[in-house]
Coordinates of C-alpha atoms and ligand atoms in Angstrom, one line a residue:
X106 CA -175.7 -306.2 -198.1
X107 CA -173.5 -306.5 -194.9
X108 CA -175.6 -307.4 -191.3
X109 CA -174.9 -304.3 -189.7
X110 CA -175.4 -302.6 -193.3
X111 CA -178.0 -298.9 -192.8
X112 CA -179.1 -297.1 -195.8
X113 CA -179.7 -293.3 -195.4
X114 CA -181.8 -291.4 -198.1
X115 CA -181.6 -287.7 -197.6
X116 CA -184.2 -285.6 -199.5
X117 CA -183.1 -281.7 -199.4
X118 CA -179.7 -280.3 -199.6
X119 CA -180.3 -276.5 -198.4
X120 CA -178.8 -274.9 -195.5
X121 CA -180.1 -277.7 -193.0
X122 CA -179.3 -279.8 -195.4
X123 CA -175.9 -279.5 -196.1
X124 CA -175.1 -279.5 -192.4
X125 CA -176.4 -282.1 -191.9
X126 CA -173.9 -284.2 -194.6
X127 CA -171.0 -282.9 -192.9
X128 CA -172.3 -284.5 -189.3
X129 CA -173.3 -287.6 -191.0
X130 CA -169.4 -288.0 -192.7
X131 CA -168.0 -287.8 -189.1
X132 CA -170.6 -290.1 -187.7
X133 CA -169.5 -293.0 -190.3
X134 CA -165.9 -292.3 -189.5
X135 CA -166.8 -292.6 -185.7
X136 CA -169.2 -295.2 -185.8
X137 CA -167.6 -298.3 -188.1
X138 CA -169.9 -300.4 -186.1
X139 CA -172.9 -299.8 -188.3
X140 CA -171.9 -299.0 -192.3
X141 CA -173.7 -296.3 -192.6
X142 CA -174.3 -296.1 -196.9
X143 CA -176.0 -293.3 -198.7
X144 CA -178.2 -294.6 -201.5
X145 CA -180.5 -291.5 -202.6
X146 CA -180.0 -287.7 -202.3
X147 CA -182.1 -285.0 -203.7
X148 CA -182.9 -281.6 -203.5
X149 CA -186.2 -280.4 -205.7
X150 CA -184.7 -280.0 -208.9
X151 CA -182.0 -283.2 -209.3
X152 CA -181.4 -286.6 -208.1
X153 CA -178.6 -289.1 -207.3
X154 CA -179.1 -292.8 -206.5
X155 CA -178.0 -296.1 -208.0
X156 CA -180.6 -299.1 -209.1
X157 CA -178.4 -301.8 -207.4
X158 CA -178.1 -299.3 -204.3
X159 CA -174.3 -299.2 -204.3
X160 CA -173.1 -296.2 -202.1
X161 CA -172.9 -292.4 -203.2
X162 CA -169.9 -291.1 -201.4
X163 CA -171.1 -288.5 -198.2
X164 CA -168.4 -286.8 -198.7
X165 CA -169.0 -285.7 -202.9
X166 CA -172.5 -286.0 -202.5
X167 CA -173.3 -282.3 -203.1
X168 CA -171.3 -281.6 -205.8
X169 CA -172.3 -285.4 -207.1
X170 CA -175.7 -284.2 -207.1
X171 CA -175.0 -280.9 -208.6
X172 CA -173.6 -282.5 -211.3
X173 CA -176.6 -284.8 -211.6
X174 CA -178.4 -284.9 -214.9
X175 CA -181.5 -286.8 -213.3
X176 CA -184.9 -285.0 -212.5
X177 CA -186.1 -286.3 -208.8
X178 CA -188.6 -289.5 -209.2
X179 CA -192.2 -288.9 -207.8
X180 CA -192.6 -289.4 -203.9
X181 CA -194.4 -293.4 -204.6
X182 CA -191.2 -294.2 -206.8
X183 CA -188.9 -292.8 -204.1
X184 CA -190.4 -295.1 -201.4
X185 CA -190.4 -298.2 -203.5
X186 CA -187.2 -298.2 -204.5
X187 CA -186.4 -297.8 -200.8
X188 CA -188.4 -300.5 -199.6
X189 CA -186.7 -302.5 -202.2
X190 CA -183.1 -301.8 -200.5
X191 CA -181.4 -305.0 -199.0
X192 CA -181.1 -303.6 -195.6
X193 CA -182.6 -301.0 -193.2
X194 CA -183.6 -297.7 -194.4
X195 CA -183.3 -294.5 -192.5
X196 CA -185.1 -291.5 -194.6
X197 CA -183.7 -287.9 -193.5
X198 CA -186.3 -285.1 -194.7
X199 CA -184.4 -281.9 -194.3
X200 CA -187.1 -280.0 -196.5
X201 CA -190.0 -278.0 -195.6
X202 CA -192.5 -279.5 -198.1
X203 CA -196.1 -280.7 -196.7
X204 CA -196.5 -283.7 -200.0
X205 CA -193.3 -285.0 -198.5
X206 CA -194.5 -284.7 -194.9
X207 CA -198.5 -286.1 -196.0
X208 CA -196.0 -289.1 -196.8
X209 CA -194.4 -290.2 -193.8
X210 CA -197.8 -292.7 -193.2
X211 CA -197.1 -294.7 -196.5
X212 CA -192.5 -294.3 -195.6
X213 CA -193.7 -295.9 -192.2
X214 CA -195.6 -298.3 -193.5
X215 CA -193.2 -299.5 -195.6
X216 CA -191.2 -300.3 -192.8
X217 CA -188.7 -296.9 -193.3
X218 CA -187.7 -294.7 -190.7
X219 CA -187.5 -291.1 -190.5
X220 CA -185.6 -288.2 -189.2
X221 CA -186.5 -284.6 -189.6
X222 CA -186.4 -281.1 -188.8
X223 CA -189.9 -280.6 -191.1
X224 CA -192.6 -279.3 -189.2
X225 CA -195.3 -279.9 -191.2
X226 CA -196.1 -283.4 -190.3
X227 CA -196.3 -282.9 -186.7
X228 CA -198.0 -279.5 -187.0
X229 CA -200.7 -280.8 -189.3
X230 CA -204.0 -282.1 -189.5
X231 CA -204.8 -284.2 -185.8
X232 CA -205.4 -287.2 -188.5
X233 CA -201.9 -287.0 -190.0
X234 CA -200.1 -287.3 -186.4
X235 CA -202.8 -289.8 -185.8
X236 CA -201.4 -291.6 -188.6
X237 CA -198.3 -291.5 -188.6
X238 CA -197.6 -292.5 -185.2
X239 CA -200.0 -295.5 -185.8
X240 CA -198.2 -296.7 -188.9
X241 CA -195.0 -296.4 -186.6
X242 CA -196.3 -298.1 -184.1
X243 CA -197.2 -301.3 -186.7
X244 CA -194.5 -301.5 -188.7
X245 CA -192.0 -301.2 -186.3
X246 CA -189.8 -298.3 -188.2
X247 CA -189.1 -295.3 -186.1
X248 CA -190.0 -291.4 -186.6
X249 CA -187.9 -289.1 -184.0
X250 CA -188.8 -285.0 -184.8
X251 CA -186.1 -283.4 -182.6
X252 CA -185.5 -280.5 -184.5
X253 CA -189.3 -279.5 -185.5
X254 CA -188.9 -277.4 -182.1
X255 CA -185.9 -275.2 -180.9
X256 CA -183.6 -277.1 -183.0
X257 CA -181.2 -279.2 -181.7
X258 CA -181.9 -277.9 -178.4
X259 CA -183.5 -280.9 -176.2
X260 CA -186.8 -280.0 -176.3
X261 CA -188.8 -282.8 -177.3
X262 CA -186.8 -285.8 -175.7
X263 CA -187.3 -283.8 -172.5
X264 CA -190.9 -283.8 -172.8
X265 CA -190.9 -286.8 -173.9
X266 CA -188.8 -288.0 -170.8
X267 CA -191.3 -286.0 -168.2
X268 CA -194.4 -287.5 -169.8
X269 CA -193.2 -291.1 -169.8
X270 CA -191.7 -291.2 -167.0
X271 CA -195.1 -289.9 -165.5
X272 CA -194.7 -286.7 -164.6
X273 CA -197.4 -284.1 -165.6
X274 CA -197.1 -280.8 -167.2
X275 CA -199.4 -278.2 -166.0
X276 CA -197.6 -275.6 -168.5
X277 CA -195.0 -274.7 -170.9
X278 CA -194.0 -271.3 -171.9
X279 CA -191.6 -270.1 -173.9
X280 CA -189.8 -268.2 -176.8
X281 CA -190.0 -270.5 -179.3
X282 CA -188.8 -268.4 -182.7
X283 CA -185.2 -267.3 -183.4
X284 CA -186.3 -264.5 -185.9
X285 CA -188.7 -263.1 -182.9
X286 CA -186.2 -263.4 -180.4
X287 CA -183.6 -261.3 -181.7
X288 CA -186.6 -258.9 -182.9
X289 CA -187.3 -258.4 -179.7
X290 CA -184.3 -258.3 -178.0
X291 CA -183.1 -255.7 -179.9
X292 CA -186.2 -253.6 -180.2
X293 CA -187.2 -253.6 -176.3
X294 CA -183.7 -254.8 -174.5
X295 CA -184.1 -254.5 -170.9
X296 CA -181.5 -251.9 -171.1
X297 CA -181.7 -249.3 -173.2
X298 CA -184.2 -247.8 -175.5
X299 CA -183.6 -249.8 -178.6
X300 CA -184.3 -249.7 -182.2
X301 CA -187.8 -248.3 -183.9
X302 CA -189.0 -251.6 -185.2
X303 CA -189.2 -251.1 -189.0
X304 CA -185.5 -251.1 -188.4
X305 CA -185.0 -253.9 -186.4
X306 CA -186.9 -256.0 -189.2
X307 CA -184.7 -254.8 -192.0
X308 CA -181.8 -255.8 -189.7
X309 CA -182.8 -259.2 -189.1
X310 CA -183.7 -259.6 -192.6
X311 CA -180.1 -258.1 -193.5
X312 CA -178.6 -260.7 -190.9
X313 CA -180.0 -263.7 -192.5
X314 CA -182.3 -264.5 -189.7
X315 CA -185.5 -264.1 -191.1
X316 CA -187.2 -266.0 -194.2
X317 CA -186.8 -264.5 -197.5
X318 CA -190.3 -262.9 -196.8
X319 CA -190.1 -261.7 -193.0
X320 CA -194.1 -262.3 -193.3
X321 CA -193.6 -265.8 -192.8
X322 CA -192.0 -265.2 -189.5
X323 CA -194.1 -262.0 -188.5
X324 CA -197.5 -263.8 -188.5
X325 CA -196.8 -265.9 -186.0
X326 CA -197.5 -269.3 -187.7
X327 CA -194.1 -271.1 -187.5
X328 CA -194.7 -270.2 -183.3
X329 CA -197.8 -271.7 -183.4
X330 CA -196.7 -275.2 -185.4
X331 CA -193.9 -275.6 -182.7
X332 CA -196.4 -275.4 -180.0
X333 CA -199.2 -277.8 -181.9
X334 CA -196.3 -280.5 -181.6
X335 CA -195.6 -280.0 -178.2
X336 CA -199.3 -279.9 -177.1
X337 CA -200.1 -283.1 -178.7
X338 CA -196.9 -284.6 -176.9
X339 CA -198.1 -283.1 -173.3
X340 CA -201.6 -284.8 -174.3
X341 CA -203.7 -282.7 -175.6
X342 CA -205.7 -283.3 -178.9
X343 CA -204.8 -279.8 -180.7
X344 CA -206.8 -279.8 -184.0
X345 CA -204.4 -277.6 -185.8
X346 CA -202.0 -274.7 -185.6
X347 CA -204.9 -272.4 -186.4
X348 CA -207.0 -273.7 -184.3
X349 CA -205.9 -271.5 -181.1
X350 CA -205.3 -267.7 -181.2
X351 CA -202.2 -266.6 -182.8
X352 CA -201.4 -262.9 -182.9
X353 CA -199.9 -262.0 -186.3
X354 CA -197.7 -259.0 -186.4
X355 CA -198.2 -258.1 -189.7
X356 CA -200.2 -254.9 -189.8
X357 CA -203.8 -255.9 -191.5
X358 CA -202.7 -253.1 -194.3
X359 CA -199.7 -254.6 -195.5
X360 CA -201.1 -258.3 -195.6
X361 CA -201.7 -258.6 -199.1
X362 CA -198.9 -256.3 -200.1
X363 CA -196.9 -258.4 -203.5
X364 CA -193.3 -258.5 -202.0
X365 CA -191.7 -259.1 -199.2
X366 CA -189.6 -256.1 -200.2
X367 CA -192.6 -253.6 -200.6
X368 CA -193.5 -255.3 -197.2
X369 CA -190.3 -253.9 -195.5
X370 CA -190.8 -250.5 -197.5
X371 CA -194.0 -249.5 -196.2
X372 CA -193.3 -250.8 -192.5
X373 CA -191.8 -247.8 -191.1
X374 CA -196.1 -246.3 -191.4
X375 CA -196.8 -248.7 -188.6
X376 CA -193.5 -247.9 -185.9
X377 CA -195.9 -245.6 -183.9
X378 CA -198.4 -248.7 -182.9
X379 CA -194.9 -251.2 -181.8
X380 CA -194.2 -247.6 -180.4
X381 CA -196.8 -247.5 -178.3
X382 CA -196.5 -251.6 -177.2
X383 CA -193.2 -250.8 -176.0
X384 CA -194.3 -247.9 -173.9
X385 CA -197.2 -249.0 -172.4
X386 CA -195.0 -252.1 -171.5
X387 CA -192.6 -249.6 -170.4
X388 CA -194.7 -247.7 -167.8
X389 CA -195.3 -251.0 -166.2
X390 CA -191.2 -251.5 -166.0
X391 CA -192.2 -254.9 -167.9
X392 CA -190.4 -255.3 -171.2
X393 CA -192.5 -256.9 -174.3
X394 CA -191.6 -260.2 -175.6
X395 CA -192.9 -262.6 -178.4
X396 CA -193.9 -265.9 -176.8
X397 CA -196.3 -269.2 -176.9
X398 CA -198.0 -271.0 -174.1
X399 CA -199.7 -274.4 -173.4
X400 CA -202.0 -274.5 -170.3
X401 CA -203.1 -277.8 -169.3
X402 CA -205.9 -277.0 -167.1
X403 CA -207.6 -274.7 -169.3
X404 CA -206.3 -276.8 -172.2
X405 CA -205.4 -273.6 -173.7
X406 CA -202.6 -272.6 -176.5
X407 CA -201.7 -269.1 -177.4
X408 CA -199.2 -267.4 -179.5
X409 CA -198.4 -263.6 -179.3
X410 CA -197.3 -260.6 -177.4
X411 CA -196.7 -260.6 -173.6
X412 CA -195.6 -258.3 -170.8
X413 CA -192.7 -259.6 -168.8
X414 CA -191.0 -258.3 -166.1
X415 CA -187.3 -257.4 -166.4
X416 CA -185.8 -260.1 -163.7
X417 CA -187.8 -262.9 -165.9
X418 CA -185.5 -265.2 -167.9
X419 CA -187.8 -264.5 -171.0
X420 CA -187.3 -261.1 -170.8
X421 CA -183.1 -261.4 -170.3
X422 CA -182.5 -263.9 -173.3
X423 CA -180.0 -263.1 -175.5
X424 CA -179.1 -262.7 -179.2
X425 CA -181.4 -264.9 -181.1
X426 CA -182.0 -268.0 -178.3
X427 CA -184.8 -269.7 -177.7
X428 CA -186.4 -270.7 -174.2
X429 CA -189.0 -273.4 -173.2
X430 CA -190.1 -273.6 -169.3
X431 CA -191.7 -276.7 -168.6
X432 CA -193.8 -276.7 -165.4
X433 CA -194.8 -279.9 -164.2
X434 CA -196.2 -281.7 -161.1
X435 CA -193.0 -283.0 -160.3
X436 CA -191.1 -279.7 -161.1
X437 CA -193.6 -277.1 -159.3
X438 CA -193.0 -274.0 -159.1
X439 CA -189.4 -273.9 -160.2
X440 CA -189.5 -275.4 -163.9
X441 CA -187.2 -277.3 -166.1
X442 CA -185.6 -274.9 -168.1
X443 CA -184.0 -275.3 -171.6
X444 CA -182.1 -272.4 -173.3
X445 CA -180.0 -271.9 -176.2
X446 CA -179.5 -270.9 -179.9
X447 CA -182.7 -272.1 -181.8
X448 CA -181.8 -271.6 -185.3
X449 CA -179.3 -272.3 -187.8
X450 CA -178.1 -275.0 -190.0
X451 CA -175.3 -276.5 -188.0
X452 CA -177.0 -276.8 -184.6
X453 CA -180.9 -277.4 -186.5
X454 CA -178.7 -280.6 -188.4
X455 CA -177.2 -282.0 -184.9
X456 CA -180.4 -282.4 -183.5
X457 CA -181.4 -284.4 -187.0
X458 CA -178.2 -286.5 -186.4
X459 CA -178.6 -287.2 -182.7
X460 CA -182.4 -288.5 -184.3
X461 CA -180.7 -290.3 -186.3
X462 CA -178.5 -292.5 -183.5
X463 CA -181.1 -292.8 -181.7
X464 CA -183.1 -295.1 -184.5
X465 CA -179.8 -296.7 -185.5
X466 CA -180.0 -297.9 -181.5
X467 CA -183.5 -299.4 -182.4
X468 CA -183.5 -301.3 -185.4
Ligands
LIG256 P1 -183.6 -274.7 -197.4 O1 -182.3 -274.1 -197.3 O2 -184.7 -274.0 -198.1 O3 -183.5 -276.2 -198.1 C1 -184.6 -276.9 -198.4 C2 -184.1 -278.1 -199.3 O4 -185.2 -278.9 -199.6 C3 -183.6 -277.6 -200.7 O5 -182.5 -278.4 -201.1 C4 -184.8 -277.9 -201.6 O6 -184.4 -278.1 -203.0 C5 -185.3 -279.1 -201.0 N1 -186.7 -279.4 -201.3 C6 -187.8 -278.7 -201.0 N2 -188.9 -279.3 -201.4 C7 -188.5 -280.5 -201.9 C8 -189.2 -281.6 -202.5 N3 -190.5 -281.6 -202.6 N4 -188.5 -282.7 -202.9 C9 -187.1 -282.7 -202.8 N5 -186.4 -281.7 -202.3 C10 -187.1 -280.6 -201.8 O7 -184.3 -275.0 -195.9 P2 -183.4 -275.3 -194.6 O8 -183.2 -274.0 -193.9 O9 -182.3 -276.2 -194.9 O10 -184.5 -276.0 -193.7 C11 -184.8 -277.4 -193.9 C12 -185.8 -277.8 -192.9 O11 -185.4 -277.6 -191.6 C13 -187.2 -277.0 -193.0 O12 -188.3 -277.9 -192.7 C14 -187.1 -276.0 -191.9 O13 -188.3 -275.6 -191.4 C15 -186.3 -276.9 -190.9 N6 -185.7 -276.1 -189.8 C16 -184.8 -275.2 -190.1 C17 -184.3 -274.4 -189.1 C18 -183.2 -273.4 -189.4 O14 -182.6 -272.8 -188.5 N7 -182.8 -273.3 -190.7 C19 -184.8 -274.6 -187.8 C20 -185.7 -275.6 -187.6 C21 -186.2 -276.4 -188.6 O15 -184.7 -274.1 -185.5 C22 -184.8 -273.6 -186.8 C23 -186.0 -272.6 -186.9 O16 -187.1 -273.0 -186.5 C24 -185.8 -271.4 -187.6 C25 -187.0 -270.4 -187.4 N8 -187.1 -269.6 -188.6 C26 -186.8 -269.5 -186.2 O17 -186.9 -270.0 -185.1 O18 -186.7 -268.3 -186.4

């Protein structure tokens, strides 16, 4: 292999995914210093890699792959045959799975580094971040999550900046879901009456901005994954996503409904009680919003509904953008703001890509 040779292995190919391929052919174009070669690319049903490692083209690669005859190895085969490679290997996770994420100890160990937008590692057991960051920190590979929070909005390389650079946060705030932003936005717009919010669900779920069951975004828990990871950056030991309140906004009826679609049927019963949030909110001249907090002092983190009133910049955000305050010593009373679009494939894949220079600067 050539000196400045560096393997990439992507595993997933969805909507992250893809994006992320077409940012990674215009980095090798840029960027001749370092050959940038794709040996392995899988999604959960097919494979495409070579024994001797010779390159798959970036450009082909998806409909390479979904040509592919070859079922995907299992995890341990997938690692060794990375190890194996006869240069630096950078793995790109752009799936959601938790086997792949329990991994990332053994990938590090092994002297691999990752990129991903997967949440699941950093939003896991205390012992898995323990882990992994450990098995970084002895192997030498690197692990950069950019994307696991407000995708490629700079999130965590900010914290990461105002914590090592010794500042001290004291709190962070913020909307933290795309799906629960432009619920919100549109159901209880500062101006305006809005939409009942059976309907505003159906909408999002029309618009492609919820998950295939909008349970998985009404409950709360993808909110509070995003602020387990950026507790444990600010410093505190957060056992576990469920391990603080979360407010689910799935009415206790409909939990155990079968189908998403049944789900969105029978929502319209329950419009009266988000009826009455918004009105109380309302009265107050405070609009409602969906939101997460980390407070230092109390050491406390908490996901849910919140009162805010109509000059706040949580309560004028737009469209589907996220927002995270960061107050710190060094910041006081005015925080450090960062705002933006928080979800889709092209901007969730730049923030995997702009993990991805950064390691190629490290090893
Ligand atoms: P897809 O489109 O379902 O693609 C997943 C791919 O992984 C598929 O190719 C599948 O075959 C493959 N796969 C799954 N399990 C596998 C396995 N065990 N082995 C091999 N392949 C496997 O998912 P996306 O949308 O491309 O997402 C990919 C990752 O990015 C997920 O971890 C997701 O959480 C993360 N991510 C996505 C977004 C987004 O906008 N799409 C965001 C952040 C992170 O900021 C975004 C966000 O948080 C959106 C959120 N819903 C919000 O704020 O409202």
């Amino acid at each position: 292999a050539a000196k400045n040779q560096v393997f990439i292995a992507i595993i997933g190919a969805g909507g992250v995914g893809k994006c992320f391929l077409g940012q990674l052919a215009k980095l090798a174009v840029r960027r001749p210093s370092t050959k940038l070669s794709l040996c392995y690319i899988s999604t959960s049903k097919k494979a495409l890699f070579n024994n001797d490692y010779s390159e798959i083209s970036i450009d082909n690669a998806i409909s390479s792959l979904s040509a592919s005859s070859t079922a995907p190895p299992s995890l341990p085969d997938v690692v060794n045959y990375l190890a194996a490679a006869p240069s630096k290997v950078v793995l790109v996770d752009n799936t959601s799975s938790q086997d792949i994420a329990d991994a990332y100890p053994l990938i590090l160990s092994r002297g691999i580094s990752i990129v991903t937008p997967n949440k699941k590692a950093f939003s896991g057991s205390n012992k898995l971040w323990q882990d992994i960051f450990a098995a970084a920190q002895s192997s030498g590979a690197k692990v950069y999550h950019e994307s696991s929070v407000g995708a490629g909005l700079p999130v965590i390389c900010t914290l990461k900046d105002l914590v090592e650079t010794g500042d001290e946060v004291t709190k962070i705030e913020g909307v933290f879901s795309g799906t629960m932003s432009f619920l919100f936005n549109s159901f209880a717009p500062t101006t305006g009456s809005g939409g009942q919010w059976s309907a505003e669900v159906k909408k999002a779920k029309e618009l492609g901005y919820t998950e295939p069951d909008p349970r998985d975004d009404l409950n709360g828990l993808d909110v509070a994954r995003k602020l387990t990871i950026l507790a444990r950056l600010s410093g505190l030991a957060v056992e576990s996503p469920t391990s603080f309140p979360v407010q689910s906004l799935i009415p206790k009826e409909l939990e155990s409904v079968a189908s998403g679609d049944e789900f969105l049927e029978r929502l319209p019963e329950f419009d009266s009680q988000m009826e009455q949030v918004k009105a109380e909110a309302q009265r107050e001249g405070k609009v409602v919003r969906f939101v997460g907090s980390i407070d230092m002092a109390t050491k406390s983190v908490k996901v849910g509904l919140e009162k805010f009133d109509l000059s706040h910049p949580i309560a004028a955000l737009k469209g589907s953008d996220n927002i995270i305050s960061f107050y710190t010593k060094r910041y006081g009373n005015s925080p450090l703001i960062v705002q933006g679009a928080g979800a889709g494939g092209e901007v969730t894949a730049m923030g995997v890509t702009a993990d991805l220079l950064r390691v190629l600067s490290q090893i």
